[in-house]
Amino acid sequence: MASIQLIATCPMGLEAIVAREIKELGYEDMQVENGRITFKGDELAICRANLWLRTADRVLVKMGEFKARTFDELFEGTKALPWPDWIPESGEFPVEGRSHKSQLSSVPACQGIVKKAIVEKMKQSYKREWFPENGARYVIEVALMNDIALLTLDTTGASLHKRGYRKLITEAPLKETMAAALILLSRWRPERPLYDPFCGSGTIPVEAAMIGWNIAPGLRRHFSAEHWPIISEDLWEQAREEAFDAVKDDFPLQIAGSDIDPKAIEVAQAAAKSAGLARELKFSVLPVAKARPEGDSGCLITNPPYGERLGDKDEATAALRDLGSVTLHLDSWSIFVLTPSKQMEHYIGRPANKKRKLYNGRIECAYYQFFGKSPLYGPRD
């Protein structure tokens, strides 16, 4: 197949990080927009992107984009696209949709029109009137924005944040994709210590270990496109072999986490064991006030409790104050905190070297970055 247009979706604020990851995979022809990065690749790129992208949500095939102010325009534009090139006779092809600032505002109606148009296109190609839809799954999305319809095929399935190692969760866990983003933004290097004093279910330490050892985040899971005939099993095998060969686990990691909740630590230990990293990560039950990271310098990366979803705001504020007190003893460490609090600089006792707006779910947060005295740590876009 000729060059395929692919889209990596991501939360607002992470576009530059996802774009960097795509470039590191060898795909440089890309366009960065709010919440998505469009790039060109081939069938192997679909495999590699799903296996390797740490901070993206999904990898989509861009089927087409066109103006659609009326149902007729939506129908004809959809029908003109090469659906039979991707979807076999037996394929299951549900249609999802969303609409924003468009004349076609009824999402169910748009889904129905798109489904009907695809069926008509497939009737022409396969010379049959009915399709069983009992084969591989091809989730189609029609996204309308300012009267422009974007139609895509989802190659991923369950969101990329679902790595496969977290069988249990705590309340309001940090997504794996966001944890990876915090680490990549920190400029942490695997030969240096990393510590999370509010580790919860252990997502930041586990993601850090995977980054440190260059473990592809998708190695322990499967993707929708693995069942598509258009992408051969050989390509998936090639991409997985490349990922296994890229693992660098021949040096020790200095990664630790602590939390005041014993149940959270149990969940963190289970996640580390499931990820094959139990021997490399240290977890302890400890209030933040007693946290003392080991090492002369390193990165403290954390997502403290917000108080908005988990109860008492006073407790969340006290936790931030305690964190500020702990950092007084860590002047050679770089401190990275994701929080909706506007008082983080006050608690730390100095202005942040850098702040970045990020969304943890629907909560607007700032990623406060306080660089330590060590020259190894500096800003990263």
mmCIF file with all atom_site columns, C-alpha atoms in Angstrom, residues 23-223:
data_model
loop_
_atom_site.group_PDB
_atom_site.id
_atom_site.type_symbol
_atom_site.label_atom_id
_atom_site.label_alt_id
_atom_site.label_comp_id
_atom_site.label_asym_id
_atom_site.label_entity_id
_atom_site.label_seq_id
_atom_site.pdbx_PDB_ins_code
_atom_site.Cartn_x
_atom_site.Cartn_y
_atom_site.Cartn_z
_atom_site.occupancy
_atom_site.B_iso_or_equiv
_atom_site.pdbx_formal_charge
_atom_site.auth_seq_id
_atom_site.auth_comp_id
_atom_site.auth_asym_id
_atom_site.auth_atom_id
_atom_site.pdbx_PDB_model_num
ATOM 1   C CA . LYS A 1 23  ? 10.030  11.548  15.107 1.00 0.00 ? 23  LYS A CA 1
ATOM 2   C CA . GLU A 1 24  ? 12.155  9.178   17.196 1.00 0.00 ? 24  GLU A CA 1
ATOM 3   C CA . LEU A 1 25  ? 10.363  6.294   15.451 1.00 0.00 ? 25  LEU A CA 1
ATOM 4   C CA . GLY A 1 26  ? 11.635  7.691   12.162 1.00 0.00 ? 26  GLY A CA 1
ATOM 5   C CA . TYR A 1 27  ? 8.502   9.442   10.848 1.00 0.00 ? 27  TYR A CA 1
ATOM 6   C CA . GLU A 1 28  ? 9.240   13.124  10.315 1.00 0.00 ? 28  GLU A CA 1
ATOM 7   C CA . ASP A 1 29  ? 6.542   14.179  7.846  1.00 0.00 ? 29  ASP A CA 1
ATOM 8   C CA . MET A 1 30  ? 3.944   15.338  10.351 1.00 0.00 ? 30  MET A CA 1
ATOM 9   C CA . GLN A 1 31  ? 1.451   18.051  11.187 1.00 0.00 ? 31  GLN A CA 1
ATOM 10  C CA . VAL A 1 32  ? 0.775   19.035  14.799 1.00 0.00 ? 32  VAL A CA 1
ATOM 11  C CA . GLU A 1 33  ? -2.699  20.270  15.758 1.00 0.00 ? 33  GLU A CA 1
ATOM 12  C CA . ASN A 1 34  ? -4.659  20.519  19.004 1.00 0.00 ? 34  ASN A CA 1
ATOM 13  C CA . GLY A 1 35  ? -4.990  17.015  20.412 1.00 0.00 ? 35  GLY A CA 1
ATOM 14  C CA . ARG A 1 36  ? -3.608  15.200  17.387 1.00 0.00 ? 36  ARG A CA 1
ATOM 15  C CA . ILE A 1 37  ? -0.514  14.669  15.263 1.00 0.00 ? 37  ILE A CA 1
ATOM 16  C CA . THR A 1 38  ? -0.966  13.603  11.659 1.00 0.00 ? 38  THR A CA 1
ATOM 17  C CA . PHE A 1 39  ? 1.961   11.755  10.089 1.00 0.00 ? 39  PHE A CA 1
ATOM 18  C CA . LYS A 1 40  ? 2.726   9.548   7.115  1.00 0.00 ? 40  LYS A CA 1
ATOM 19  C CA . GLY A 1 41  ? 3.794   5.928   7.332  1.00 0.00 ? 41  GLY A CA 1
ATOM 20  C CA . ASP A 1 42  ? 3.058   2.431   6.088  1.00 0.00 ? 42  ASP A CA 1
ATOM 21  C CA . GLU A 1 43  ? 1.505   -0.688  7.591  1.00 0.00 ? 43  GLU A CA 1
ATOM 22  C CA . LEU A 1 44  ? 4.627   -1.267  9.706  1.00 0.00 ? 44  LEU A CA 1
ATOM 23  C CA . ALA A 1 45  ? 4.266   2.266   11.081 1.00 0.00 ? 45  ALA A CA 1
ATOM 24  C CA . ILE A 1 46  ? 0.865   1.264   12.475 1.00 0.00 ? 46  ILE A CA 1
ATOM 25  C CA . CYS A 1 47  ? 2.500   -1.589  14.378 1.00 0.00 ? 47  CYS A CA 1
ATOM 26  C CA . ARG A 1 48  ? 5.437   0.478   15.629 1.00 0.00 ? 48  ARG A CA 1
ATOM 27  C CA . ALA A 1 49  ? 3.327   3.450   16.686 1.00 0.00 ? 49  ALA A CA 1
ATOM 28  C CA . ASN A 1 50  ? 0.952   1.281   18.727 1.00 0.00 ? 50  ASN A CA 1
ATOM 29  C CA . LEU A 1 51  ? 3.819   -0.551  20.384 1.00 0.00 ? 51  LEU A CA 1
ATOM 30  C CA . TRP A 1 52  ? 6.004   2.473   21.133 1.00 0.00 ? 52  TRP A CA 1
ATOM 31  C CA . LEU A 1 53  ? 3.973   5.648   21.698 1.00 0.00 ? 53  LEU A CA 1
ATOM 32  C CA . ARG A 1 54  ? 4.007   6.290   25.432 1.00 0.00 ? 54  ARG A CA 1
ATOM 33  C CA . THR A 1 55  ? 2.008   9.526   25.570 1.00 0.00 ? 55  THR A CA 1
ATOM 34  C CA . ALA A 1 56  ? -0.588  9.119   22.793 1.00 0.00 ? 56  ALA A CA 1
ATOM 35  C CA . ASP A 1 57  ? -4.121  7.781   23.298 1.00 0.00 ? 57  ASP A CA 1
ATOM 36  C CA . ARG A 1 58  ? -4.756  6.136   19.924 1.00 0.00 ? 58  ARG A CA 1
ATOM 37  C CA . VAL A 1 59  ? -3.368  5.558   16.455 1.00 0.00 ? 59  VAL A CA 1
ATOM 38  C CA . LEU A 1 60  ? -5.946  6.188   13.729 1.00 0.00 ? 60  LEU A CA 1
ATOM 39  C CA . VAL A 1 61  ? -5.954  5.762   9.966  1.00 0.00 ? 61  VAL A CA 1
ATOM 40  C CA . LYS A 1 62  ? -7.111  8.993   8.355  1.00 0.00 ? 62  LYS A CA 1
ATOM 41  C CA . MET A 1 63  ? -9.606  7.859   5.738  1.00 0.00 ? 63  MET A CA 1
ATOM 42  C CA . GLY A 1 64  ? -10.642 11.301  4.534  1.00 0.00 ? 64  GLY A CA 1
ATOM 43  C CA . GLU A 1 65  ? -11.552 14.885  5.360  1.00 0.00 ? 65  GLU A CA 1
ATOM 44  C CA . PHE A 1 66  ? -14.111 17.024  3.539  1.00 0.00 ? 66  PHE A CA 1
ATOM 45  C CA . LYS A 1 67  ? -16.719 19.759  3.939  1.00 0.00 ? 67  LYS A CA 1
ATOM 46  C CA . ALA A 1 68  ? -20.092 18.451  5.136  1.00 0.00 ? 68  ALA A CA 1
ATOM 47  C CA . ARG A 1 69  ? -22.809 21.009  5.772  1.00 0.00 ? 69  ARG A CA 1
ATOM 48  C CA . THR A 1 70  ? -25.624 18.705  4.668  1.00 0.00 ? 70  THR A CA 1
ATOM 49  C CA . PHE A 1 71  ? -26.393 15.015  5.022  1.00 0.00 ? 71  PHE A CA 1
ATOM 50  C CA . ASP A 1 72  ? -25.995 14.635  1.251  1.00 0.00 ? 72  ASP A CA 1
ATOM 51  C CA . GLU A 1 73  ? -22.453 16.048  1.424  1.00 0.00 ? 73  GLU A CA 1
ATOM 52  C CA . LEU A 1 74  ? -21.660 13.746  4.339  1.00 0.00 ? 74  LEU A CA 1
ATOM 53  C CA . PHE A 1 75  ? -23.075 10.715  2.504  1.00 0.00 ? 75  PHE A CA 1
ATOM 54  C CA . GLU A 1 76  ? -21.299 11.372  -0.803 1.00 0.00 ? 76  GLU A CA 1
ATOM 55  C CA . GLY A 1 77  ? -18.010 12.333  0.840  1.00 0.00 ? 77  GLY A CA 1
ATOM 56  C CA . THR A 1 78  ? -18.039 9.154   2.923  1.00 0.00 ? 78  THR A CA 1
ATOM 57  C CA . LYS A 1 79  ? -19.027 6.919   0.027  1.00 0.00 ? 79  LYS A CA 1
ATOM 58  C CA . ALA A 1 80  ? -16.128 8.241   -2.072 1.00 0.00 ? 80  ALA A CA 1
ATOM 59  C CA . LEU A 1 81  ? -13.540 6.897   0.393  1.00 0.00 ? 81  LEU A CA 1
ATOM 60  C CA . PRO A 1 82  ? -11.762 3.524   -0.126 1.00 0.00 ? 82  PRO A CA 1
ATOM 61  C CA . TRP A 1 83  ? -13.458 1.517   2.653  1.00 0.00 ? 83  TRP A CA 1
ATOM 62  C CA . PRO A 1 84  ? -13.174 -1.898  0.910  1.00 0.00 ? 84  PRO A CA 1
ATOM 63  C CA . ASP A 1 85  ? -9.394  -1.460  0.783  1.00 0.00 ? 85  ASP A CA 1
ATOM 64  C CA . TRP A 1 86  ? -9.449  -1.788  4.567  1.00 0.00 ? 86  TRP A CA 1
ATOM 65  C CA . ILE A 1 87  ? -12.646 -3.569  5.620  1.00 0.00 ? 87  ILE A CA 1
ATOM 66  C CA . PRO A 1 88  ? -13.239 -7.151  4.403  1.00 0.00 ? 88  PRO A CA 1
ATOM 67  C CA . GLU A 1 89  ? -16.680 -8.619  3.734  1.00 0.00 ? 89  GLU A CA 1
ATOM 68  C CA . SER A 1 90  ? -16.889 -10.075 7.218  1.00 0.00 ? 90  SER A CA 1
ATOM 69  C CA . GLY A 1 91  ? -15.586 -6.972  9.041  1.00 0.00 ? 91  GLY A CA 1
ATOM 70  C CA . GLU A 1 92  ? -17.551 -5.435  11.887 1.00 0.00 ? 92  GLU A CA 1
ATOM 71  C CA . PHE A 1 93  ? -17.652 -1.665  11.416 1.00 0.00 ? 93  PHE A CA 1
ATOM 72  C CA . PRO A 1 94  ? -19.486 0.289   14.123 1.00 0.00 ? 94  PRO A CA 1
ATOM 73  C CA . VAL A 1 95  ? -19.555 4.060   13.688 1.00 0.00 ? 95  VAL A CA 1
ATOM 74  C CA . GLU A 1 96  ? -18.883 6.507   16.504 1.00 0.00 ? 96  GLU A CA 1
ATOM 75  C CA . GLY A 1 97  ? -19.257 10.258  16.204 1.00 0.00 ? 97  GLY A CA 1
ATOM 76  C CA . ARG A 1 98  ? -18.927 13.738  17.630 1.00 0.00 ? 98  ARG A CA 1
ATOM 77  C CA . SER A 1 99  ? -19.828 17.191  16.395 1.00 0.00 ? 99  SER A CA 1
ATOM 78  C CA . HIS A 1 100 ? -18.697 20.664  17.413 1.00 0.00 ? 100 HIS A CA 1
ATOM 79  C CA . LYS A 1 101 ? -19.636 23.998  15.886 1.00 0.00 ? 101 LYS A CA 1
ATOM 80  C CA . SER A 1 102 ? -21.168 22.311  12.829 1.00 0.00 ? 102 SER A CA 1
ATOM 81  C CA . GLN A 1 103 ? -24.519 22.506  11.072 1.00 0.00 ? 103 GLN A CA 1
ATOM 82  C CA . LEU A 1 104 ? -24.792 18.713  11.307 1.00 0.00 ? 104 LEU A CA 1
ATOM 83  C CA . SER A 1 105 ? -25.164 18.689  15.074 1.00 0.00 ? 105 SER A CA 1
ATOM 84  C CA . SER A 1 106 ? -27.091 15.425  15.548 1.00 0.00 ? 106 SER A CA 1
ATOM 85  C CA . VAL A 1 107 ? -24.396 12.859  16.226 1.00 0.00 ? 107 VAL A CA 1
ATOM 86  C CA . PRO A 1 108 ? -26.696 9.785   15.935 1.00 0.00 ? 108 PRO A CA 1
ATOM 87  C CA . ALA A 1 109 ? -27.976 11.022  12.572 1.00 0.00 ? 109 ALA A CA 1
ATOM 88  C CA . CYS A 1 110 ? -24.411 11.566  11.302 1.00 0.00 ? 110 CYS A CA 1
ATOM 89  C CA . GLN A 1 111 ? -23.421 8.088   12.459 1.00 0.00 ? 111 GLN A CA 1
ATOM 90  C CA . GLY A 1 112 ? -26.350 6.603   10.586 1.00 0.00 ? 112 GLY A CA 1
ATOM 91  C CA . ILE A 1 113 ? -25.519 8.461   7.373  1.00 0.00 ? 113 ILE A CA 1
ATOM 92  C CA . VAL A 1 114 ? -21.874 7.379   7.517  1.00 0.00 ? 114 VAL A CA 1
ATOM 93  C CA . LYS A 1 115 ? -22.829 3.762   8.164  1.00 0.00 ? 115 LYS A CA 1
ATOM 94  C CA . LYS A 1 116 ? -25.254 3.772   5.238  1.00 0.00 ? 116 LYS A CA 1
ATOM 95  C CA . ALA A 1 117 ? -22.659 5.320   2.912  1.00 0.00 ? 117 ALA A CA 1
ATOM 96  C CA . ILE A 1 118 ? -20.014 2.743   3.832  1.00 0.00 ? 118 ILE A CA 1
ATOM 97  C CA . VAL A 1 119 ? -22.486 -0.107  3.281  1.00 0.00 ? 119 VAL A CA 1
ATOM 98  C CA . GLU A 1 120 ? -23.322 1.271   -0.169 1.00 0.00 ? 120 GLU A CA 1
ATOM 99  C CA . LYS A 1 121 ? -19.623 1.494   -1.030 1.00 0.00 ? 121 LYS A CA 1
ATOM 100 C CA . MET A 1 122 ? -19.040 -2.081  0.102  1.00 0.00 ? 122 MET A CA 1
ATOM 101 C CA . LYS A 1 123 ? -22.061 -3.336  -1.849 1.00 0.00 ? 123 LYS A CA 1
ATOM 102 C CA . GLN A 1 124 ? -20.459 -1.991  -5.015 1.00 0.00 ? 124 GLN A CA 1
ATOM 103 C CA . SER A 1 125 ? -17.127 -3.644  -4.247 1.00 0.00 ? 125 SER A CA 1
ATOM 104 C CA . TYR A 1 126 ? -18.239 -7.010  -2.868 1.00 0.00 ? 126 TYR A CA 1
ATOM 105 C CA . LYS A 1 127 ? -21.346 -7.465  -5.038 1.00 0.00 ? 127 LYS A CA 1
ATOM 106 C CA . ARG A 1 128 ? -23.602 -8.422  -2.165 1.00 0.00 ? 128 ARG A CA 1
ATOM 107 C CA . GLU A 1 129 ? -26.528 -6.829  -0.352 1.00 0.00 ? 129 GLU A CA 1
ATOM 108 C CA . TRP A 1 130 ? -25.880 -7.875  3.234  1.00 0.00 ? 130 TRP A CA 1
ATOM 109 C CA . PHE A 1 131 ? -22.792 -8.044  5.474  1.00 0.00 ? 131 PHE A CA 1
ATOM 110 C CA . PRO A 1 132 ? -22.624 -10.350 8.508  1.00 0.00 ? 132 PRO A CA 1
ATOM 111 C CA . GLU A 1 133 ? -20.175 -8.166  10.497 1.00 0.00 ? 133 GLU A CA 1
ATOM 112 C CA . ASN A 1 134 ? -18.869 -11.213 12.380 1.00 0.00 ? 134 ASN A CA 1
ATOM 113 C CA . GLY A 1 135 ? -15.165 -10.715 11.706 1.00 0.00 ? 135 GLY A CA 1
ATOM 114 C CA . ALA A 1 136 ? -12.433 -8.340  12.848 1.00 0.00 ? 136 ALA A CA 1
ATOM 115 C CA . ARG A 1 137 ? -13.515 -5.033  14.363 1.00 0.00 ? 137 ARG A CA 1
ATOM 116 C CA . TYR A 1 138 ? -13.010 -1.735  12.520 1.00 0.00 ? 138 TYR A CA 1
ATOM 117 C CA . VAL A 1 139 ? -14.211 1.166   14.648 1.00 0.00 ? 139 VAL A CA 1
ATOM 118 C CA . ILE A 1 140 ? -14.975 4.185   12.462 1.00 0.00 ? 140 ILE A CA 1
ATOM 119 C CA . GLU A 1 141 ? -15.288 7.702   13.823 1.00 0.00 ? 141 GLU A CA 1
ATOM 120 C CA . VAL A 1 142 ? -16.889 10.685  12.128 1.00 0.00 ? 142 VAL A CA 1
ATOM 121 C CA . ALA A 1 143 ? -15.707 13.905  13.781 1.00 0.00 ? 143 ALA A CA 1
ATOM 122 C CA . LEU A 1 144 ? -17.347 17.136  12.649 1.00 0.00 ? 144 LEU A CA 1
ATOM 123 C CA . MET A 1 145 ? -15.621 20.407  13.453 1.00 0.00 ? 145 MET A CA 1
ATOM 124 C CA . ASN A 1 146 ? -16.643 23.720  11.851 1.00 0.00 ? 146 ASN A CA 1
ATOM 125 C CA . ASP A 1 147 ? -18.535 21.822  9.115  1.00 0.00 ? 147 ASP A CA 1
ATOM 126 C CA . ILE A 1 148 ? -15.475 19.725  8.200  1.00 0.00 ? 148 ILE A CA 1
ATOM 127 C CA . ALA A 1 149 ? -15.901 15.947  8.527  1.00 0.00 ? 149 ALA A CA 1
ATOM 128 C CA . LEU A 1 150 ? -12.885 13.837  9.484  1.00 0.00 ? 150 LEU A CA 1
ATOM 129 C CA . LEU A 1 151 ? -13.335 10.069  9.094  1.00 0.00 ? 151 LEU A CA 1
ATOM 130 C CA . THR A 1 152 ? -10.913 7.666   10.729 1.00 0.00 ? 152 THR A CA 1
ATOM 131 C CA . LEU A 1 153 ? -10.344 3.983   11.477 1.00 0.00 ? 153 LEU A CA 1
ATOM 132 C CA . ASP A 1 154 ? -9.124  3.091   14.970 1.00 0.00 ? 154 ASP A CA 1
ATOM 133 C CA . THR A 1 155 ? -6.135  0.691   14.844 1.00 0.00 ? 155 THR A CA 1
ATOM 134 C CA . THR A 1 156 ? -5.636  0.616   18.627 1.00 0.00 ? 156 THR A CA 1
ATOM 135 C CA . GLY A 1 157 ? -8.712  -0.741  20.376 1.00 0.00 ? 157 GLY A CA 1
ATOM 136 C CA . ALA A 1 158 ? -8.477  -0.138  24.110 1.00 0.00 ? 158 ALA A CA 1
ATOM 137 C CA . SER A 1 159 ? -6.707  3.186   24.716 1.00 0.00 ? 159 SER A CA 1
ATOM 138 C CA . LEU A 1 160 ? -2.909  3.110   24.671 1.00 0.00 ? 160 LEU A CA 1
ATOM 139 C CA . HIS A 1 161 ? -2.758  4.008   28.359 1.00 0.00 ? 161 HIS A CA 1
ATOM 140 C CA . LYS A 1 162 ? -3.903  0.461   29.076 1.00 0.00 ? 162 LYS A CA 1
ATOM 141 C CA . ARG A 1 163 ? -0.475  -1.157  29.021 1.00 0.00 ? 163 ARG A CA 1
ATOM 142 C CA . GLY A 1 164 ? -1.608  -4.425  30.565 1.00 0.00 ? 164 GLY A CA 1
ATOM 143 C CA . TYR A 1 165 ? 0.417   -4.379  33.790 1.00 0.00 ? 165 TYR A CA 1
ATOM 144 C CA . ARG A 1 166 ? -2.112  -2.648  36.027 1.00 0.00 ? 166 ARG A CA 1
ATOM 145 C CA . LYS A 1 167 ? -4.665  -5.246  37.092 1.00 0.00 ? 167 LYS A CA 1
ATOM 146 C CA . LEU A 1 168 ? -5.777  -3.330  40.192 1.00 0.00 ? 168 LEU A CA 1
ATOM 147 C CA . ILE A 1 169 ? -6.294  0.402   40.578 1.00 0.00 ? 169 ILE A CA 1
ATOM 148 C CA . THR A 1 170 ? -6.622  2.943   43.346 1.00 0.00 ? 170 THR A CA 1
ATOM 149 C CA . GLU A 1 171 ? -9.130  5.779   43.350 1.00 0.00 ? 171 GLU A CA 1
ATOM 150 C CA . ALA A 1 172 ? -8.464  8.465   40.708 1.00 0.00 ? 172 ALA A CA 1
ATOM 151 C CA . PRO A 1 173 ? -5.291  6.854   39.325 1.00 0.00 ? 173 PRO A CA 1
ATOM 152 C CA . LEU A 1 174 ? -2.939  8.791   37.073 1.00 0.00 ? 174 LEU A CA 1
ATOM 153 C CA . LYS A 1 175 ? -3.098  7.468   33.518 1.00 0.00 ? 175 LYS A CA 1
ATOM 154 C CA . GLU A 1 176 ? -0.003  5.697   32.287 1.00 0.00 ? 176 GLU A CA 1
ATOM 155 C CA . THR A 1 177 ? 0.245   8.029   29.304 1.00 0.00 ? 177 THR A CA 1
ATOM 156 C CA . MET A 1 178 ? 0.263   11.131  31.528 1.00 0.00 ? 178 MET A CA 1
ATOM 157 C CA . ALA A 1 179 ? 2.789   9.556   33.903 1.00 0.00 ? 179 ALA A CA 1
ATOM 158 C CA . ALA A 1 180 ? 5.087   8.872   30.952 1.00 0.00 ? 180 ALA A CA 1
ATOM 159 C CA . ALA A 1 181 ? 4.664   12.472  29.784 1.00 0.00 ? 181 ALA A CA 1
ATOM 160 C CA . LEU A 1 182 ? 5.680   13.832  33.192 1.00 0.00 ? 182 LEU A CA 1
ATOM 161 C CA . ILE A 1 183 ? 8.822   11.726  33.113 1.00 0.00 ? 183 ILE A CA 1
ATOM 162 C CA . LEU A 1 184 ? 9.756   12.637  29.546 1.00 0.00 ? 184 LEU A CA 1
ATOM 163 C CA . LEU A 1 185 ? 9.284   16.335  30.347 1.00 0.00 ? 185 LEU A CA 1
ATOM 164 C CA . SER A 1 186 ? 11.566  16.080  33.389 1.00 0.00 ? 186 SER A CA 1
ATOM 165 C CA . ARG A 1 187 ? 14.753  15.205  31.487 1.00 0.00 ? 187 ARG A CA 1
ATOM 166 C CA . TRP A 1 188 ? 15.277  12.353  33.960 1.00 0.00 ? 188 TRP A CA 1
ATOM 167 C CA . ARG A 1 189 ? 18.051  9.979   32.967 1.00 0.00 ? 189 ARG A CA 1
ATOM 168 C CA . PRO A 1 190 ? 17.957  6.308   33.925 1.00 0.00 ? 190 PRO A CA 1
ATOM 169 C CA . GLU A 1 191 ? 21.347  6.442   35.673 1.00 0.00 ? 191 GLU A CA 1
ATOM 170 C CA . ARG A 1 192 ? 19.948  8.956   38.209 1.00 0.00 ? 192 ARG A CA 1
ATOM 171 C CA . PRO A 1 193 ? 17.561  8.389   41.131 1.00 0.00 ? 193 PRO A CA 1
ATOM 172 C CA . LEU A 1 194 ? 13.838  9.015   40.702 1.00 0.00 ? 194 LEU A CA 1
ATOM 173 C CA . TYR A 1 195 ? 11.373  9.257   43.566 1.00 0.00 ? 195 TYR A CA 1
ATOM 174 C CA . ASP A 1 196 ? 7.600   9.696   43.860 1.00 0.00 ? 196 ASP A CA 1
ATOM 175 C CA . PRO A 1 197 ? 6.374   10.488  47.417 1.00 0.00 ? 197 PRO A CA 1
ATOM 176 C CA . PHE A 1 198 ? 2.678   10.234  46.422 1.00 0.00 ? 198 PHE A CA 1
ATOM 177 C CA . CYS A 1 199 ? 3.062   7.125   44.269 1.00 0.00 ? 199 CYS A CA 1
ATOM 178 C CA . GLY A 1 200 ? -0.478  5.746   44.697 1.00 0.00 ? 200 GLY A CA 1
ATOM 179 C CA . SER A 1 201 ? -0.751  2.701   42.426 1.00 0.00 ? 201 SER A CA 1
ATOM 180 C CA . GLY A 1 202 ? 2.865   3.131   41.306 1.00 0.00 ? 202 GLY A CA 1
ATOM 181 C CA . THR A 1 203 ? 2.257   4.415   37.809 1.00 0.00 ? 203 THR A CA 1
ATOM 182 C CA . ILE A 1 204 ? 5.100   6.970   37.720 1.00 0.00 ? 204 ILE A CA 1
ATOM 183 C CA . PRO A 1 205 ? 7.763   4.534   39.024 1.00 0.00 ? 205 PRO A CA 1
ATOM 184 C CA . VAL A 1 206 ? 6.636   1.737   36.676 1.00 0.00 ? 206 VAL A CA 1
ATOM 185 C CA . GLU A 1 207 ? 6.540   4.056   33.646 1.00 0.00 ? 207 GLU A CA 1
ATOM 186 C CA . ALA A 1 208 ? 9.961   5.440   34.599 1.00 0.00 ? 208 ALA A CA 1
ATOM 187 C CA . ALA A 1 209 ? 11.426  1.934   34.730 1.00 0.00 ? 209 ALA A CA 1
ATOM 188 C CA . MET A 1 210 ? 9.986   1.141   31.311 1.00 0.00 ? 210 MET A CA 1
ATOM 189 C CA . ILE A 1 211 ? 11.503  4.335   29.917 1.00 0.00 ? 211 ILE A CA 1
ATOM 190 C CA . GLY A 1 212 ? 14.798  3.660   31.665 1.00 0.00 ? 212 GLY A CA 1
ATOM 191 C CA . TRP A 1 213 ? 15.111  0.197   30.194 1.00 0.00 ? 213 TRP A CA 1
ATOM 192 C CA . ASN A 1 214 ? 13.613  1.245   26.842 1.00 0.00 ? 214 ASN A CA 1
ATOM 193 C CA . ILE A 1 215 ? 10.713  -1.179  27.132 1.00 0.00 ? 215 ILE A CA 1
ATOM 194 C CA . ALA A 1 216 ? 8.019   -0.509  24.525 1.00 0.00 ? 216 ALA A CA 1
ATOM 195 C CA . PRO A 1 217 ? 4.813   0.230   26.484 1.00 0.00 ? 217 PRO A CA 1
ATOM 196 C CA . GLY A 1 218 ? 2.645   -1.878  24.174 1.00 0.00 ? 218 GLY A CA 1
ATOM 197 C CA . LEU A 1 219 ? 4.627   -5.110  24.441 1.00 0.00 ? 219 LEU A CA 1
ATOM 198 C CA . ARG A 1 220 ? 2.224   -6.675  26.959 1.00 0.00 ? 220 ARG A CA 1
ATOM 199 C CA . ARG A 1 221 ? -1.036  -6.021  25.095 1.00 0.00 ? 221 ARG A CA 1
ATOM 200 C CA . HIS A 1 222 ? -2.811  -6.452  21.771 1.00 0.00 ? 222 HIS A CA 1
ATOM 201 C CA . PHE A 1 223 ? -4.399  -4.049  19.301 1.00 0.00 ? 223 PHE A CA 1
#
